[in-house]
mmCIF file of C-alpha atoms in Angstrom:
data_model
loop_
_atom_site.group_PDB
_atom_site.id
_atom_site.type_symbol
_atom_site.label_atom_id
_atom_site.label_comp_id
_atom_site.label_asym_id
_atom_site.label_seq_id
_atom_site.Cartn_x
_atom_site.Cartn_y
_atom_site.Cartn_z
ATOM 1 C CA UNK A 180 -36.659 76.686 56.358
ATOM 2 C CA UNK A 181 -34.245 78.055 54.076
ATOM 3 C CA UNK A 182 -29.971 79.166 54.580
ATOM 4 C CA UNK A 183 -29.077 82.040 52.981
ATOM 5 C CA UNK A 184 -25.186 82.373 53.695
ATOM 6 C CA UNK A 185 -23.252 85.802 52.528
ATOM 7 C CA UNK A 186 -19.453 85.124 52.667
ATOM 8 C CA UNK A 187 -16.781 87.859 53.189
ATOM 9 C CA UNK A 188 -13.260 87.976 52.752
ATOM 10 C CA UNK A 189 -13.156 86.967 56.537
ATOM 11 C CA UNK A 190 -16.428 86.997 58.036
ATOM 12 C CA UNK A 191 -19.523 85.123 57.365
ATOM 13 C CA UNK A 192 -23.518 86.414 57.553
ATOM 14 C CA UNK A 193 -25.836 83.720 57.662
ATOM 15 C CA UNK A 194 -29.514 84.416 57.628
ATOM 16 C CA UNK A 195 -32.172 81.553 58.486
ATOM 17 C CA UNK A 196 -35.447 82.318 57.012
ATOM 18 C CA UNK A 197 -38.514 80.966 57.630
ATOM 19 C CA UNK A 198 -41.137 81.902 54.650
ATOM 20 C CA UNK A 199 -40.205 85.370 53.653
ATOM 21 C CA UNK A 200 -39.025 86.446 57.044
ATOM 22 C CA UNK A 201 -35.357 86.221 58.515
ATOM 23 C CA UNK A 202 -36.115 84.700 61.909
ATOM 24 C CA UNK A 203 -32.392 84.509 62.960
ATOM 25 C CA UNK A 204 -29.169 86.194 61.751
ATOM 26 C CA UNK A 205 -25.544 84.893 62.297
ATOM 27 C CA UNK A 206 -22.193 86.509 61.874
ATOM 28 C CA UNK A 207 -18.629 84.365 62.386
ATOM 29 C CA UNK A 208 -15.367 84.252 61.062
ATOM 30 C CA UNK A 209 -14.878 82.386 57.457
ATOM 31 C CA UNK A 210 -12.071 80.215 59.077
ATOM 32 C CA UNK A 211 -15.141 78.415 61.186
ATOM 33 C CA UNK A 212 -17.559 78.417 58.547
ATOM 34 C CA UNK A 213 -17.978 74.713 58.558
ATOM 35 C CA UNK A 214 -18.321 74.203 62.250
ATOM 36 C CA UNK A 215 -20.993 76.842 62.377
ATOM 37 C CA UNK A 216 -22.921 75.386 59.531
ATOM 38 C CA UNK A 217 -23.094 72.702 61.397
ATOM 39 C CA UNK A 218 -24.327 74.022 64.589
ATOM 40 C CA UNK A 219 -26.972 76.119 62.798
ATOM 41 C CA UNK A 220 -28.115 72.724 60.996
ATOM 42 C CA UNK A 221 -28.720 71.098 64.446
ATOM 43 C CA UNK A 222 -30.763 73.481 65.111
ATOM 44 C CA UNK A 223 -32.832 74.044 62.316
ATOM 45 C CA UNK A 224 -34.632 72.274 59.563
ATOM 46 C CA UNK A 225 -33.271 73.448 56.369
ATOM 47 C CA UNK A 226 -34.905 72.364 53.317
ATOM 48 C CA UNK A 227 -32.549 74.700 50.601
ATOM 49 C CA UNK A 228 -29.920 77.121 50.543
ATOM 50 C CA UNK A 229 -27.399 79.052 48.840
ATOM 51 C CA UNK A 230 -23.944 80.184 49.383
ATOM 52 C CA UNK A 231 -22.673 83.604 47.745
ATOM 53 C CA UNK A 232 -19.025 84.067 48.453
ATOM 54 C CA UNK A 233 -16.547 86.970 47.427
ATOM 55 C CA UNK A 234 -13.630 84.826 49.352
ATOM 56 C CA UNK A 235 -12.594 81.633 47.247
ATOM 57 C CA UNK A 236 -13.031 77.979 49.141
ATOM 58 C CA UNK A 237 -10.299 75.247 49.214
ATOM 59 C CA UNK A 238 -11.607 72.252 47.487
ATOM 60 C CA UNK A 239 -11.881 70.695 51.091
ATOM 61 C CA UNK A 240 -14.349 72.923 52.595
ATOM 62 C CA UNK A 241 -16.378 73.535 49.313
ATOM 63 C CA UNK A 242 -16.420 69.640 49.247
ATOM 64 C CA UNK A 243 -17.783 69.834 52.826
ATOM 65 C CA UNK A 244 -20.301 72.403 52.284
ATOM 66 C CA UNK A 245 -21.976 70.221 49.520
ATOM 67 C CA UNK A 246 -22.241 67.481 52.011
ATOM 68 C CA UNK A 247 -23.616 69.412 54.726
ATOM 69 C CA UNK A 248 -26.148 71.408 52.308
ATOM 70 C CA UNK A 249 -25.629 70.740 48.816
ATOM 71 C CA UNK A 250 -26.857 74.465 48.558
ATOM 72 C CA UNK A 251 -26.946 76.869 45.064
ATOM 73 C CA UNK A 252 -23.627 78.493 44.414
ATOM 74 C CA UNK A 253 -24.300 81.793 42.778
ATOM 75 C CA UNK A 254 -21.939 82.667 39.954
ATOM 76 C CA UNK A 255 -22.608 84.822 36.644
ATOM 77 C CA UNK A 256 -24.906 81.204 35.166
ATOM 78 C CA UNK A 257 -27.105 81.022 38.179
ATOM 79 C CA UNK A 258 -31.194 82.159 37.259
ATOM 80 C CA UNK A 259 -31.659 85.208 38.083
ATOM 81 C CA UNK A 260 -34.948 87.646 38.502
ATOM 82 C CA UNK A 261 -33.574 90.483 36.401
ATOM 83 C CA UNK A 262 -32.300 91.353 33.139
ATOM 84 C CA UNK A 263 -29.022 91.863 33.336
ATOM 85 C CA UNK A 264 -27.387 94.285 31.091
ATOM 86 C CA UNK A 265 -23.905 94.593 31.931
ATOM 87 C CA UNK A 266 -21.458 94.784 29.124
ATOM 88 C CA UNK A 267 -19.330 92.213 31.373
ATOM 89 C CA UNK A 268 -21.780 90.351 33.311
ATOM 90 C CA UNK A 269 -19.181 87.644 34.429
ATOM 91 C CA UNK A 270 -17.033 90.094 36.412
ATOM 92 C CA UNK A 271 -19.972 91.723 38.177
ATOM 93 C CA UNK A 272 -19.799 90.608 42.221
ATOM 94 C CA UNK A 273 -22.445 88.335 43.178
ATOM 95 C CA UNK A 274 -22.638 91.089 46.112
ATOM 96 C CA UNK A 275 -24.025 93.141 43.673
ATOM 97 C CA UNK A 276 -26.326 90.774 41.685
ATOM 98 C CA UNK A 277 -27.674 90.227 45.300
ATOM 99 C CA UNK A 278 -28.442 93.658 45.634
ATOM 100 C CA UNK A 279 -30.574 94.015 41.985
ATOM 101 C CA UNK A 280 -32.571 90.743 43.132
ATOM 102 C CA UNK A 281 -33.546 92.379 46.432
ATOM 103 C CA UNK A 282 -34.812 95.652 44.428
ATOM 104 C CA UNK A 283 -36.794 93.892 42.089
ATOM 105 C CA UNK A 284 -38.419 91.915 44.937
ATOM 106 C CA UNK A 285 -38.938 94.703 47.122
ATOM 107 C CA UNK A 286 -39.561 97.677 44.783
ATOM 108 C CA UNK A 287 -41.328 95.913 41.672
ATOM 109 C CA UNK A 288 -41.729 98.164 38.719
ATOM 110 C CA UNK A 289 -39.579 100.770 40.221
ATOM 111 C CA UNK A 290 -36.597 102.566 39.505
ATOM 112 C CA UNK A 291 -34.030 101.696 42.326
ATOM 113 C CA UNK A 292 -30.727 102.734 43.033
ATOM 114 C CA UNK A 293 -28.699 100.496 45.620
ATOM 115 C CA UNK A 294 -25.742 101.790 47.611
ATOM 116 C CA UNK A 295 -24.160 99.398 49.555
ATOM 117 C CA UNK A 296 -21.757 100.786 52.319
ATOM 118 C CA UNK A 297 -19.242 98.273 53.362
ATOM 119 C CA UNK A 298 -15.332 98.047 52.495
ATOM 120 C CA UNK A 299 -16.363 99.772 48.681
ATOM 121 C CA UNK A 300 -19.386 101.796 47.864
ATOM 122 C CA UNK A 301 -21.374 100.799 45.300
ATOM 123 C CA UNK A 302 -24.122 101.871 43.656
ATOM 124 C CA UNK A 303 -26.520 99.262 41.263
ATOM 125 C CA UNK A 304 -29.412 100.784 39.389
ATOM 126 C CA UNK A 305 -32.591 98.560 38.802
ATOM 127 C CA UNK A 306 -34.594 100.210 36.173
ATOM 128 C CA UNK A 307 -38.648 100.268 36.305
ATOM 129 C CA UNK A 308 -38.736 97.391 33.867
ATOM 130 C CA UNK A 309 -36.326 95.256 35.524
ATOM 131 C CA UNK A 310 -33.378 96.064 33.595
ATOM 132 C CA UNK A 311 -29.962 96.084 35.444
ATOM 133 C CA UNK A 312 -27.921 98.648 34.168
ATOM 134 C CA UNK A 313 -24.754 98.711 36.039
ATOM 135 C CA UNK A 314 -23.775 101.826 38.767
ATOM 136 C CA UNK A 315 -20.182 102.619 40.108
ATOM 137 C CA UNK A 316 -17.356 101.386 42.856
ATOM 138 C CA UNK A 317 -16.074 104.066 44.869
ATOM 139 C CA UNK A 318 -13.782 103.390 48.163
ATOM 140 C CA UNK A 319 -15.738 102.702 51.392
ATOM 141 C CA UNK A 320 -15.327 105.008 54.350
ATOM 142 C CA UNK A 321 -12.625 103.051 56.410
ATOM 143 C CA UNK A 322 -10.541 102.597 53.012
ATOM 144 C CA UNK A 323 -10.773 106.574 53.003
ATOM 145 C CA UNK A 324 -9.422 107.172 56.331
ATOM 146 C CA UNK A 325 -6.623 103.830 56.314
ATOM 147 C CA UNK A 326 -5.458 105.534 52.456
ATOM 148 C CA UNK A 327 -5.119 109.005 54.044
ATOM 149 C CA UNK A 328 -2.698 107.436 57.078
ATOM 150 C CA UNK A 329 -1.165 105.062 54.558
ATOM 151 C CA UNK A 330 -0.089 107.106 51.365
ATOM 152 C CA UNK A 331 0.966 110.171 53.976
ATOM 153 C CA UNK A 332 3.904 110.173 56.394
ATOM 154 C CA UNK A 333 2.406 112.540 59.304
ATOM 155 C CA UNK A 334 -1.429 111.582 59.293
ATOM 156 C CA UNK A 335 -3.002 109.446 61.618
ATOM 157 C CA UNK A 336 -5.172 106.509 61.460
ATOM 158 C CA UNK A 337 -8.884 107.571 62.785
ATOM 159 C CA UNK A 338 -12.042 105.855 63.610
ATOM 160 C CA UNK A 339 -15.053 107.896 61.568
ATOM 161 C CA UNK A 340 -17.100 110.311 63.469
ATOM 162 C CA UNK A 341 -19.869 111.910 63.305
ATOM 163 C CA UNK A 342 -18.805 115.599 61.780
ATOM 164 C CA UNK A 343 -20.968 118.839 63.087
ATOM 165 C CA UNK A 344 -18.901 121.320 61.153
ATOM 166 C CA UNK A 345 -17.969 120.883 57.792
ATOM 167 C CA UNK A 346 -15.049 123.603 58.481
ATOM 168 C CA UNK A 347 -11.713 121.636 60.036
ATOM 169 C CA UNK A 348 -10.471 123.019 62.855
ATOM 170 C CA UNK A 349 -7.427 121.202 63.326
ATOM 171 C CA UNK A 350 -5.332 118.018 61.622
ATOM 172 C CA UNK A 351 -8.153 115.468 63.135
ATOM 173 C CA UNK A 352 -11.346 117.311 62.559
ATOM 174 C CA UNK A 353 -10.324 118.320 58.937
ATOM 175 C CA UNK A 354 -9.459 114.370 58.556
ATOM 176 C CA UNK A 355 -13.412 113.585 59.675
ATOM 177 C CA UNK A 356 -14.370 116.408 57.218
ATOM 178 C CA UNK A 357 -12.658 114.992 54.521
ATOM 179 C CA UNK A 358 -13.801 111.771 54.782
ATOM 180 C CA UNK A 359 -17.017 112.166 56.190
ATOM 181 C CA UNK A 360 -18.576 115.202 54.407
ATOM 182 C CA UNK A 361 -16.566 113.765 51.178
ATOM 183 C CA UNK A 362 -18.701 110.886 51.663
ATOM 184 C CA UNK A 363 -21.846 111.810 52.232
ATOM 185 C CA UNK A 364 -21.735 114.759 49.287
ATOM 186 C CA UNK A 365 -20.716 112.061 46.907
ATOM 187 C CA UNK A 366 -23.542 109.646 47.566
ATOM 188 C CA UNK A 367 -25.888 112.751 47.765
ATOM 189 C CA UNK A 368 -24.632 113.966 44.382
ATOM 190 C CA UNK A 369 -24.708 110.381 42.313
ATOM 191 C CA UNK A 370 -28.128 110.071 44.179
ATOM 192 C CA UNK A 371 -28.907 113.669 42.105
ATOM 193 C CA UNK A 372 -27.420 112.663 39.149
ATOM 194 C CA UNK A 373 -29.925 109.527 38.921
ATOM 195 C CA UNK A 374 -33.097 111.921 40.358
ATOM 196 C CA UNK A 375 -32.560 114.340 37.988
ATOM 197 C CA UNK A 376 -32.757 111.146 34.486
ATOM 198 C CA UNK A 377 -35.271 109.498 36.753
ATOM 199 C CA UNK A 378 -37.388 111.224 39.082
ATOM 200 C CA UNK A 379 -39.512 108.662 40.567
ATOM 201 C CA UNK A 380 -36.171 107.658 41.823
ATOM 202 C CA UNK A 381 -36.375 104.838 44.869
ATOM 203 C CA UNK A 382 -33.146 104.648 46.783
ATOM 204 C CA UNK A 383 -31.769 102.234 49.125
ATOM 205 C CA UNK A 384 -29.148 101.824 51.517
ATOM 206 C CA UNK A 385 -27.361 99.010 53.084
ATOM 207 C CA UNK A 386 -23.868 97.303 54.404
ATOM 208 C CA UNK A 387 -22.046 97.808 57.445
ATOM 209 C CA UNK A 388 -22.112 101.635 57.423
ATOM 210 C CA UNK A 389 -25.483 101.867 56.699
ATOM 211 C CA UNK A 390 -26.664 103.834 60.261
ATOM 212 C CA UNK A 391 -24.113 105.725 60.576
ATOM 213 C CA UNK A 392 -24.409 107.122 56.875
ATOM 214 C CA UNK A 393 -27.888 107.278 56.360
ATOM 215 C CA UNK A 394 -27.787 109.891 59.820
ATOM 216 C CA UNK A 395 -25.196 111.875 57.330
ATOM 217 C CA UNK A 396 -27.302 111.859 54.390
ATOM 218 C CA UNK A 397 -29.435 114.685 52.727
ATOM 219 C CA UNK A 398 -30.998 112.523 50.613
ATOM 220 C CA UNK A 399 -34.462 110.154 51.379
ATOM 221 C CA UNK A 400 -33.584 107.099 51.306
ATOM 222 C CA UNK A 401 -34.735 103.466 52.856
ATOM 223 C CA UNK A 402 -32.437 101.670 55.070
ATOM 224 C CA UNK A 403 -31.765 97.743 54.555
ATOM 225 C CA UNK A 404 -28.885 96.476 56.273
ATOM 226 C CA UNK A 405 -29.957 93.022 55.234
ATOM 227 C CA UNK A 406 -30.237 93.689 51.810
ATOM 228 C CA UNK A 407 -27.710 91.153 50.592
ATOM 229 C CA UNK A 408 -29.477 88.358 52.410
ATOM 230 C CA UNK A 409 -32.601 89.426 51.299
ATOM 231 C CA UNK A 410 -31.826 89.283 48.483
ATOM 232 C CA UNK A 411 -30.118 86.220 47.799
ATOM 233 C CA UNK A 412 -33.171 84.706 49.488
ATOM 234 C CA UNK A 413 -34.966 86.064 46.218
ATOM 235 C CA UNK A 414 -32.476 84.386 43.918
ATOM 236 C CA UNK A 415 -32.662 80.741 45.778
ATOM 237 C CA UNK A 416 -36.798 81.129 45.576
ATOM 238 C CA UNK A 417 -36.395 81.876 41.548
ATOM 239 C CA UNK A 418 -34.093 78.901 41.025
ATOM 240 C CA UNK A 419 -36.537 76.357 43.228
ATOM 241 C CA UNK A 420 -39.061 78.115 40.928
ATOM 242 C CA UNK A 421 -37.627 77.582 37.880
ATOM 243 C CA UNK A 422 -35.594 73.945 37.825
#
């Protein structure tokens, strides 16, 4: 079996697969990352693994990690399955190179367009020929609503909502409006833009927000809220393959 372990700024996703499925999924905080590495190794056989991390690890628990799983750290040098074609490919998130390896595993020989829905949104285009081009970095629904309460002196801090009417009818369902319908017009218009230069267009959705967006959402689109693990499961089979 095989650890595949997405880390956050403060929470951790660890998928255990078995083959090519995930047969168990597990979500904790980062500050208990090494005691539930440990518990998930008692109970399961791991033969590889690899670590993707957005967060940075003190040279104590990175140390401790190695020990416990001596996994693949991906950075900008690890193997990947794509061609990547970013002007600056060491800055791009290892989030997003995720994201391209899932797409060319799931949608070979496709044109795919990513959107990942968490704190950001981003959007990661996968070309037909399995050329990464690059995509965009917008702000994430809750960063909408918190910048709205935090650069303002009278607005309040919501939760999102679903929004019937697109028309406001007061301070709290123009707030949903704005966010919500702001949203869901922007990924339905960059989904356009890409539709109308490549019409065989395959689009995917994942992160946090994926549900609740994809029920927003004009466009077609296929729903993944594993993506990321999926993903870096791809990259840990092409370095195995290719040492």
């Amino acid at each position: 079996m095989r650890l595949i372990i997405d880390v956050g700024n403060t929470r951790v996703k660890v998928a255990v697969f078995e083959i090519d499925t995930i047969r168990e999924v597990f979500v904790f905080e980062k500050a208990n990352i090494i005691s539930e590495l440990k518990k998930i190794i008692s109970r399961f056989s791991i033969s590889n693994s690899i670590i993707s991390s957005v967060a940075n690890f003190t040279e104590k628990e990175k140390q401790k990690i190695v020990e416990l799983l001596n996994p693949v750290f991906l950075n900008s040098r690890t193997k990947i399955p794509f061609k990547n074609l970013y002007k600056t490919p060491r800055t791009l998130g290892v989030d997003r190179i995720a994201l391209a390896s899932a797409a060319i595993n799931k949608f070979p020989n496709k044109n795919v367009l990513v959107l990942d829905a968490g704190t950001c949104i981003t959007y990661d285009f996968i070309t037909n020929e399995g050329k990464y081009l690059g995509g965009a970095i917008s702000p994430g629904v809750a960063m909408r609503y918190k910048a709205l309460h935090t650069f303002t002196s009278k607005l309040p801090l919501l939760e999102m909502e679903e929004v019937e009417n697109f028309i406001g009818v007061d301070t709290k369902s123009s707030i949903h409006s704005g966010v919500i319908n702001g949203v869901s017009n922007e990924i339905d218009g960059i989904i356009a833009q890409y539709q109308k230069k490549y019409p065989d267009l395959t689009v995917v959705l994942t992160g946090g927000d994926t549900y609740f967006l994809s029920k927003q959402l004009k466009s077609v689109i296929f729903a993944h809220p594993n993506f990321v693990l999926e993903g870096l499961h791809t990259i840990l089979i092409h370095n195995l393959a290719n040492d």
